[in-house]
Each structure stands twice: as C-alpha cells, then as structure tokens.
C-alpha cells in the first residue's frame, strides 16, 4: 500500500486522521493535540491497532500479553507523586512541559533517566526513560497497579501492572502547552525486532507549525 502524501504548503488535508480504534493500514496519519491548533504526524507500518484515538499497540505472537509494545498520546494533566497509593492523590502539574518532567522524576516507586533535549519536528522537547524502581507489591497498590499519570484527577489513564514495564517519553513544549508521547513494552522478553519497530514509529512523530 502506498502511504498517504504528506501535507504541502501547510495543507494537512492530504493526510488522513488516525482511526479512533481498530486495525490500521500502513501509512502516515494526523493525531489531534488537546489545546493546540495543529495535529502531529505519525507513520505506522502494517499490523498495528488503535484504541480510543490515544494509543497504538502491536502484539508479539510469542508473548501472552495483548499489548506487547505500545505508544500513548496524552496531555497528562495529573501525576501521582506516590505511584502506588494514588487514589485521591493525583496532582495537577499544570500545562508546562518542565513541570511534568520534574513531577515524573520525583514520583515514588518509579525512576526516570535525566532528560535529554530533542527536537520533535518544529518544536523542542525532552526525552527520558521511565520504569519501575524497587520491588513493588502490586496487589497492595490502588486498584492493583502503579498509576503513572492521568488526564483526570479521579481515574488513572496510564498504569504499570508489572515490575518490568518500561517507557520512553518525549514531552514537547507547544507554545506553553505540553504534549506527551511515549513508547513502551511489557518486558524485555518481547521480540527485539518488534521493539525496534515500535521505536521507529515513535521516532516518526513530528509536530509541525503550519503557518
């Protein structure tokens, strides 16, 4: 299948929107960004599926998990400072990219690598890895999981359910508003070819400024 044409002269109509759910054909798509006027572009190969317009996943046929590798897109308005004891304790970190990065680094039961500056298309941002730290007794945590961040102060949008989950984040500053994208895998037993493919999809994300 020939991928859709990229926008030219600021015309995003040449690129279709990412489907809200279901299997995705190979190609380039647009994803809307909350509180920002322009969507971002993402390019996906065959075999990926979308969920709720905010996540992409792909299965590893040799692994029991449904989502062996995944990408998520979020404003991540709230961060749980204690990822285990999170119900009723999600903190509004405001819209700034830097505030989110600092809150994630300070989160209990997880650890972040030092942020590295990156350009994601026309906008600057930072990248860091995030994973579980220490021996977590998941059944003792709220809803049996670690809550990493959320778009709501009463429910959890992004959770870790096992000790071995790992994500790489890019937090982009969109003229004072942030966008948060991440790529992750369930554990290190996932086929490395699939993990490399997920990283390529993650690296394909670009935020354009069409003026």
PDB file of C-alpha atoms in Angstrom:
ATOM      1  CA  UNK A   1       0.000   0.000   0.000  1.00  0.00           C
ATOM      2  CA  UNK A   2       1.282   3.457  -0.903  1.00  0.00           C
ATOM      3  CA  UNK A   3       1.352   5.736   2.181  1.00  0.00           C
ATOM      4  CA  UNK A   4      -0.765   8.915   2.007  1.00  0.00           C
ATOM      5  CA  UNK A   5       1.002  12.046   0.844  1.00  0.00           C
ATOM      6  CA  UNK A   6       2.425  14.376   3.459  1.00  0.00           C
ATOM      7  CA  UNK A   7       0.985  17.902   3.727  1.00  0.00           C
ATOM      8  CA  UNK A   8       2.415  20.569   1.434  1.00  0.00           C
ATOM      9  CA  UNK A   9       2.250  24.346   1.844  1.00  0.00           C
ATOM     10  CA  UNK A  10       0.591  23.948   5.232  1.00  0.00           C
ATOM     11  CA  UNK A  11      -2.206  21.733   3.881  1.00  0.00           C
ATOM     12  CA  UNK A  12      -2.882  18.938   6.374  1.00  0.00           C
ATOM     13  CA  UNK A  13      -5.900  17.677   4.423  1.00  0.00           C
ATOM     14  CA  UNK A  14      -3.651  15.403   2.312  1.00  0.00           C
ATOM     15  CA  UNK A  15      -3.015  13.245   5.395  1.00  0.00           C
ATOM     16  CA  UNK A  16      -5.930  11.302   6.931  1.00  0.00           C
ATOM     17  CA  UNK A  17      -6.710  11.311  10.668  1.00  0.00           C
ATOM     18  CA  UNK A  18      -5.618   8.357  12.776  1.00  0.00           C
ATOM     19  CA  UNK A  19      -8.576   5.976  13.203  1.00  0.00           C
ATOM     20  CA  UNK A  20     -10.111   6.022  16.672  1.00  0.00           C
ATOM     21  CA  UNK A  21      -9.932   2.255  17.028  1.00  0.00           C
ATOM     22  CA  UNK A  22      -9.252  -0.954  15.145  1.00  0.00           C
ATOM     23  CA  UNK A  23      -6.549  -2.195  12.816  1.00  0.00           C
ATOM     24  CA  UNK A  24      -4.510   0.452  10.969  1.00  0.00           C
ATOM     25  CA  UNK A  25      -3.239   0.290   7.400  1.00  0.00           C
ATOM     26  CA  UNK A  26       0.385   1.268   6.838  1.00  0.00           C
ATOM     27  CA  UNK A  27       0.789   4.991   6.209  1.00  0.00           C
ATOM     28  CA  UNK A  28       1.080   8.468   7.694  1.00  0.00           C
ATOM     29  CA  UNK A  29      -1.718   9.890   9.857  1.00  0.00           C
ATOM     30  CA  UNK A  30      -2.644  13.022  11.789  1.00  0.00           C
ATOM     31  CA  UNK A  31      -3.396  12.946  15.519  1.00  0.00           C
ATOM     32  CA  UNK A  32      -5.161  15.909  17.201  1.00  0.00           C
ATOM     33  CA  UNK A  33      -3.463  17.550  20.178  1.00  0.00           C
ATOM     34  CA  UNK A  34      -5.607  18.867  23.030  1.00  0.00           C
ATOM     35  CA  UNK A  35      -5.410  22.667  23.470  1.00  0.00           C
ATOM     36  CA  UNK A  36      -3.195  23.039  20.393  1.00  0.00           C
ATOM     37  CA  UNK A  37      -4.301  24.132  16.943  1.00  0.00           C
ATOM     38  CA  UNK A  38      -2.229  21.681  14.906  1.00  0.00           C
ATOM     39  CA  UNK A  39      -2.158  17.853  14.960  1.00  0.00           C
ATOM     40  CA  UNK A  40       1.023  15.819  14.869  1.00  0.00           C
ATOM     41  CA  UNK A  41       2.037  13.328  12.189  1.00  0.00           C
ATOM     42  CA  UNK A  42       2.815   9.666  12.818  1.00  0.00           C
ATOM     43  CA  UNK A  43       3.828   6.932  10.368  1.00  0.00           C
ATOM     44  CA  UNK A  44       2.893   3.318  11.058  1.00  0.00           C
ATOM     45  CA  UNK A  45       3.686   0.017   9.305  1.00  0.00           C
ATOM     46  CA  UNK A  46       1.205  -2.841   8.955  1.00  0.00           C
ATOM     47  CA  UNK A  47      -0.028  -4.809  11.942  1.00  0.00           C
ATOM     48  CA  UNK A  48      -0.742  -2.007  14.422  1.00  0.00           C
ATOM     49  CA  UNK A  49      -4.102  -1.207  16.008  1.00  0.00           C
ATOM     50  CA  UNK A  50      -5.558   1.933  17.603  1.00  0.00           C
ATOM     51  CA  UNK A  51      -7.516   2.270  20.848  1.00  0.00           C
ATOM     52  CA  UNK A  52      -9.634   5.338  21.751  1.00  0.00           C
ATOM     53  CA  UNK A  53      -7.604   7.581  19.429  1.00  0.00           C
ATOM     54  CA  UNK A  54      -4.911   7.901  22.118  1.00  0.00           C
ATOM     55  CA  UNK A  55      -2.968   4.650  21.934  1.00  0.00           C
ATOM     56  CA  UNK A  56      -1.395   2.317  19.407  1.00  0.00           C
ATOM     57  CA  UNK A  57      -0.397  -1.262  20.077  1.00  0.00           C
ATOM     58  CA  UNK A  58       1.012  -4.342  18.409  1.00  0.00           C
ATOM     59  CA  UNK A  59       1.057  -7.942  19.561  1.00  0.00           C
ATOM     60  CA  UNK A  60       4.025 -10.285  19.771  1.00  0.00           C
ATOM     61  CA  UNK A  61       2.725 -13.730  18.693  1.00  0.00           C
ATOM     62  CA  UNK A  62       5.260 -15.358  21.030  1.00  0.00           C
ATOM     63  CA  UNK A  63       4.196 -13.347  24.095  1.00  0.00           C
ATOM     64  CA  UNK A  64       0.914 -13.756  26.034  1.00  0.00           C
ATOM     65  CA  UNK A  65       0.362 -10.022  26.535  1.00  0.00           C
ATOM     66  CA  UNK A  66      -2.166  -8.369  24.229  1.00  0.00           C
ATOM     67  CA  UNK A  67      -0.120  -5.186  24.008  1.00  0.00           C
ATOM     68  CA  UNK A  68       3.486  -6.315  23.694  1.00  0.00           C
ATOM     69  CA  UNK A  69       4.568  -2.853  22.512  1.00  0.00           C
ATOM     70  CA  UNK A  70       2.527   0.326  22.585  1.00  0.00           C
ATOM     71  CA  UNK A  71       2.502   4.093  22.081  1.00  0.00           C
ATOM     72  CA  UNK A  72       0.363   6.549  24.020  1.00  0.00           C
ATOM     73  CA  UNK A  73      -0.517  10.230  23.438  1.00  0.00           C
ATOM     74  CA  UNK A  74      -1.679  12.419  26.299  1.00  0.00           C
ATOM     75  CA  UNK A  75      -1.736  15.838  27.930  1.00  0.00           C
ATOM     76  CA  UNK A  76      -1.007  14.017  31.226  1.00  0.00           C
ATOM     77  CA  UNK A  77      -2.568  16.756  33.362  1.00  0.00           C
ATOM     78  CA  UNK A  78      -2.142  14.841  36.628  1.00  0.00           C
ATOM     79  CA  UNK A  79       0.801  12.885  38.039  1.00  0.00           C
ATOM     80  CA  UNK A  80       0.628  10.532  41.029  1.00  0.00           C
ATOM     81  CA  UNK A  81       3.516  11.511  43.287  1.00  0.00           C
ATOM     82  CA  UNK A  82       3.165   8.120  45.023  1.00  0.00           C
ATOM     83  CA  UNK A  83       2.505   5.767  42.125  1.00  0.00           C
ATOM     84  CA  UNK A  84       1.253   3.013  44.450  1.00  0.00           C
ATOM     85  CA  UNK A  85      -1.008   4.969  46.823  1.00  0.00           C
ATOM     86  CA  UNK A  86      -2.571   7.096  44.106  1.00  0.00           C
ATOM     87  CA  UNK A  87      -6.399   7.086  44.501  1.00  0.00           C
ATOM     88  CA  UNK A  88      -7.455  10.544  45.605  1.00  0.00           C
ATOM     89  CA  UNK A  89      -3.893  11.824  45.433  1.00  0.00           C
ATOM     90  CA  UNK A  90      -3.312  12.779  41.792  1.00  0.00           C
ATOM     91  CA  UNK A  91      -1.515  16.129  41.482  1.00  0.00           C
ATOM     92  CA  UNK A  92      -2.356  18.751  38.857  1.00  0.00           C
ATOM     93  CA  UNK A  93       1.061  19.707  37.465  1.00  0.00           C
ATOM     94  CA  UNK A  94      -0.142  22.490  35.154  1.00  0.00           C
ATOM     95  CA  UNK A  95       0.451  22.800  31.394  1.00  0.00           C
ATOM     96  CA  UNK A  96       4.230  23.347  31.282  1.00  0.00           C
ATOM     97  CA  UNK A  97       6.463  20.610  29.882  1.00  0.00           C
ATOM     98  CA  UNK A  98       9.117  21.170  32.556  1.00  0.00           C
ATOM     99  CA  UNK A  99       6.605  20.711  35.396  1.00  0.00           C
ATOM    100  CA  UNK A 100       5.580  17.295  34.092  1.00  0.00           C
ATOM    101  CA  UNK A 101       9.184  16.158  33.712  1.00  0.00           C
ATOM    102  CA  UNK A 102      10.018  17.213  37.280  1.00  0.00           C
ATOM    103  CA  UNK A 103       6.925  15.505  38.691  1.00  0.00           C
ATOM    104  CA  UNK A 104       7.737  12.244  36.926  1.00  0.00           C
ATOM    105  CA  UNK A 105      11.317  12.346  38.237  1.00  0.00           C
ATOM    106  CA  UNK A 106      10.033  12.845  41.800  1.00  0.00           C
ATOM    107  CA  UNK A 107       7.449  10.031  41.626  1.00  0.00           C
ATOM    108  CA  UNK A 108       7.751   7.270  44.229  1.00  0.00           C
ATOM    109  CA  UNK A 109       8.179   3.639  43.052  1.00  0.00           C
ATOM    110  CA  UNK A 110       9.426   4.676  39.612  1.00  0.00           C
ATOM    111  CA  UNK A 111      12.646   6.155  38.271  1.00  0.00           C
ATOM    112  CA  UNK A 112      13.397   8.494  35.344  1.00  0.00           C
ATOM    113  CA  UNK A 113      16.633   8.928  33.465  1.00  0.00           C
ATOM    114  CA  UNK A 114      17.954  12.516  33.174  1.00  0.00           C
ATOM    115  CA  UNK A 115      16.007  14.373  30.443  1.00  0.00           C
ATOM    116  CA  UNK A 116      17.771  14.995  27.140  1.00  0.00           C
ATOM    117  CA  UNK A 117      16.796  17.877  24.862  1.00  0.00           C
ATOM    118  CA  UNK A 118      15.315  16.872  21.498  1.00  0.00           C
ATOM    119  CA  UNK A 119      13.562  18.466  18.545  1.00  0.00           C
ATOM    120  CA  UNK A 120      10.281  16.833  17.539  1.00  0.00           C
ATOM    121  CA  UNK A 121       9.584  18.403  14.173  1.00  0.00           C
ATOM    122  CA  UNK A 122       9.298  22.186  14.614  1.00  0.00           C
ATOM    123  CA  UNK A 123       9.123  22.117  18.416  1.00  0.00           C
ATOM    124  CA  UNK A 124      11.603  21.490  21.193  1.00  0.00           C
ATOM    125  CA  UNK A 125      11.127  18.941  23.938  1.00  0.00           C
ATOM    126  CA  UNK A 126      12.894  16.489  26.197  1.00  0.00           C
ATOM    127  CA  UNK A 127      13.203  12.717  26.217  1.00  0.00           C
ATOM    128  CA  UNK A 128      13.633  10.386  29.190  1.00  0.00           C
ATOM    129  CA  UNK A 129      13.070   6.758  30.162  1.00  0.00           C
ATOM    130  CA  UNK A 130      10.680   5.773  32.945  1.00  0.00           C
ATOM    131  CA  UNK A 131      10.408   2.418  34.703  1.00  0.00           C
ATOM    132  CA  UNK A 132       9.594   0.666  37.983  1.00  0.00           C
ATOM    133  CA  UNK A 133      12.061   1.070  40.850  1.00  0.00           C
ATOM    134  CA  UNK A 134      12.339  -1.424  43.701  1.00  0.00           C
ATOM    135  CA  UNK A 135      10.196  -4.458  44.481  1.00  0.00           C
ATOM    136  CA  UNK A 136       6.577  -3.374  44.177  1.00  0.00           C
ATOM    137  CA  UNK A 137       3.796  -5.456  45.737  1.00  0.00           C
ATOM    138  CA  UNK A 138       1.220  -4.542  43.119  1.00  0.00           C
ATOM    139  CA  UNK A 139      -1.735  -6.060  44.958  1.00  0.00           C
ATOM    140  CA  UNK A 140      -1.092  -3.608  47.809  1.00  0.00           C
ATOM    141  CA  UNK A 141      -1.396  -0.609  45.461  1.00  0.00           C
ATOM    142  CA  UNK A 142      -4.552   1.220  44.446  1.00  0.00           C
ATOM    143  CA  UNK A 143      -6.517  -0.989  42.023  1.00  0.00           C
ATOM    144  CA  UNK A 144      -3.534  -3.370  41.973  1.00  0.00           C
ATOM    145  CA  UNK A 145      -1.362  -1.134  39.796  1.00  0.00           C
ATOM    146  CA  UNK A 146       1.051   1.762  39.742  1.00  0.00           C
ATOM    147  CA  UNK A 147      -0.584   4.923  38.392  1.00  0.00           C
ATOM    148  CA  UNK A 148       1.926   6.946  36.381  1.00  0.00           C
ATOM    149  CA  UNK A 149      -0.187   9.850  35.121  1.00  0.00           C
ATOM    150  CA  UNK A 150      -3.728  10.707  34.133  1.00  0.00           C
ATOM    151  CA  UNK A 151      -5.975  13.131  32.279  1.00  0.00           C
ATOM    152  CA  UNK A 152      -8.396  13.001  35.234  1.00  0.00           C
ATOM    153  CA  UNK A 153      -7.966  13.503  38.974  1.00  0.00           C
ATOM    154  CA  UNK A 154     -10.218  10.555  39.842  1.00  0.00           C
ATOM    155  CA  UNK A 155      -9.125   7.800  37.459  1.00  0.00           C
ATOM    156  CA  UNK A 156      -5.779   6.643  36.079  1.00  0.00           C
ATOM    157  CA  UNK A 157      -5.005   6.940  32.372  1.00  0.00           C
ATOM    158  CA  UNK A 158      -1.545   5.337  32.369  1.00  0.00           C
ATOM    159  CA  UNK A 159      -0.667   2.466  34.657  1.00  0.00           C
ATOM    160  CA  UNK A 160       2.037  -0.156  35.128  1.00  0.00           C
ATOM    161  CA  UNK A 161       0.777  -3.623  36.009  1.00  0.00           C
ATOM    162  CA  UNK A 162       4.093  -5.479  36.195  1.00  0.00           C
ATOM    163  CA  UNK A 163       7.593  -4.964  37.527  1.00  0.00           C
ATOM    164  CA  UNK A 164       9.225  -4.990  34.099  1.00  0.00           C
ATOM    165  CA  UNK A 165       7.308  -2.342  32.165  1.00  0.00           C
ATOM    166  CA  UNK A 166       9.437   0.343  30.567  1.00  0.00           C
ATOM    167  CA  UNK A 167       8.622   3.523  28.651  1.00  0.00           C
ATOM    168  CA  UNK A 168      10.459   6.265  26.785  1.00  0.00           C
ATOM    169  CA  UNK A 169       8.789   9.678  26.936  1.00  0.00           C
ATOM    170  CA  UNK A 170       9.005  12.743  24.751  1.00  0.00           C
ATOM    171  CA  UNK A 171       7.481  15.842  26.307  1.00  0.00           C
ATOM    172  CA  UNK A 172       7.024  18.627  23.773  1.00  0.00           C
ATOM    173  CA  UNK A 173       6.555  22.331  24.518  1.00  0.00           C
ATOM    174  CA  UNK A 174       3.839  23.610  22.161  1.00  0.00           C
ATOM    175  CA  UNK A 175       3.937  27.348  22.817  1.00  0.00           C
ATOM    176  CA  UNK A 176       3.448  26.912  26.558  1.00  0.00           C
ATOM    177  CA  UNK A 177       1.190  23.854  26.336  1.00  0.00           C
ATOM    178  CA  UNK A 178       2.666  20.383  26.524  1.00  0.00           C
ATOM    179  CA  UNK A 179       2.104  17.212  24.565  1.00  0.00           C
ATOM    180  CA  UNK A 180       3.263  13.889  25.973  1.00  0.00           C
ATOM    181  CA  UNK A 181       4.030  10.881  23.772  1.00  0.00           C
ATOM    182  CA  UNK A 182       5.563   7.625  24.927  1.00  0.00           C
ATOM    183  CA  UNK A 183       6.627   4.242  23.618  1.00  0.00           C
ATOM    184  CA  UNK A 184       6.793   1.219  25.884  1.00  0.00           C
ATOM    185  CA  UNK A 185       6.993  -2.540  26.174  1.00  0.00           C
ATOM    186  CA  UNK A 186       5.675  -5.080  28.656  1.00  0.00           C
ATOM    187  CA  UNK A 187       9.036  -6.675  29.447  1.00  0.00           C
ATOM    188  CA  UNK A 188      12.422  -7.439  27.920  1.00  0.00           C
ATOM    189  CA  UNK A 189      11.302 -10.816  26.539  1.00  0.00           C
ATOM    190  CA  UNK A 190       9.498  -9.035  23.680  1.00  0.00           C
ATOM    191  CA  UNK A 191      10.954  -9.750  20.242  1.00  0.00           C
ATOM    192  CA  UNK A 192      13.708  -7.116  19.768  1.00  0.00           C
ATOM    193  CA  UNK A 193      12.678  -6.646  16.127  1.00  0.00           C
ATOM    194  CA  UNK A 194       9.223  -5.594  17.321  1.00  0.00           C
ATOM    195  CA  UNK A 195      10.734  -3.285  19.939  1.00  0.00           C
ATOM    196  CA  UNK A 196      12.871  -1.689  17.209  1.00  0.00           C
ATOM    197  CA  UNK A 197       9.778  -1.234  15.042  1.00  0.00           C
ATOM    198  CA  UNK A 198       7.924   0.459  17.903  1.00  0.00           C
ATOM    199  CA  UNK A 199      10.829   2.850  18.374  1.00  0.00           C
ATOM    200  CA  UNK A 200      10.750   3.681  14.651  1.00  0.00           C
ATOM    201  CA  UNK A 201       7.044   4.567  14.920  1.00  0.00           C
ATOM    202  CA  UNK A 202       7.855   6.712  17.958  1.00  0.00           C
ATOM    203  CA  UNK A 203      10.662   8.463  16.061  1.00  0.00           C
ATOM    204  CA  UNK A 204       8.312   9.157  13.136  1.00  0.00           C
ATOM    205  CA  UNK A 205       6.214  11.534  15.286  1.00  0.00           C
ATOM    206  CA  UNK A 206       6.638  15.168  14.280  1.00  0.00           C
ATOM    207  CA  UNK A 207       4.866  18.299  15.476  1.00  0.00           C
ATOM    208  CA  UNK A 208       4.531  20.800  12.619  1.00  0.00           C
ATOM    209  CA  UNK A 209       3.838  24.516  12.734  1.00  0.00           C
ATOM    210  CA  UNK A 210       1.679  25.161   9.637  1.00  0.00           C
ATOM    211  CA  UNK A 211       1.629  28.895   9.083  1.00  0.00           C
TER     212      UNK A 211
END
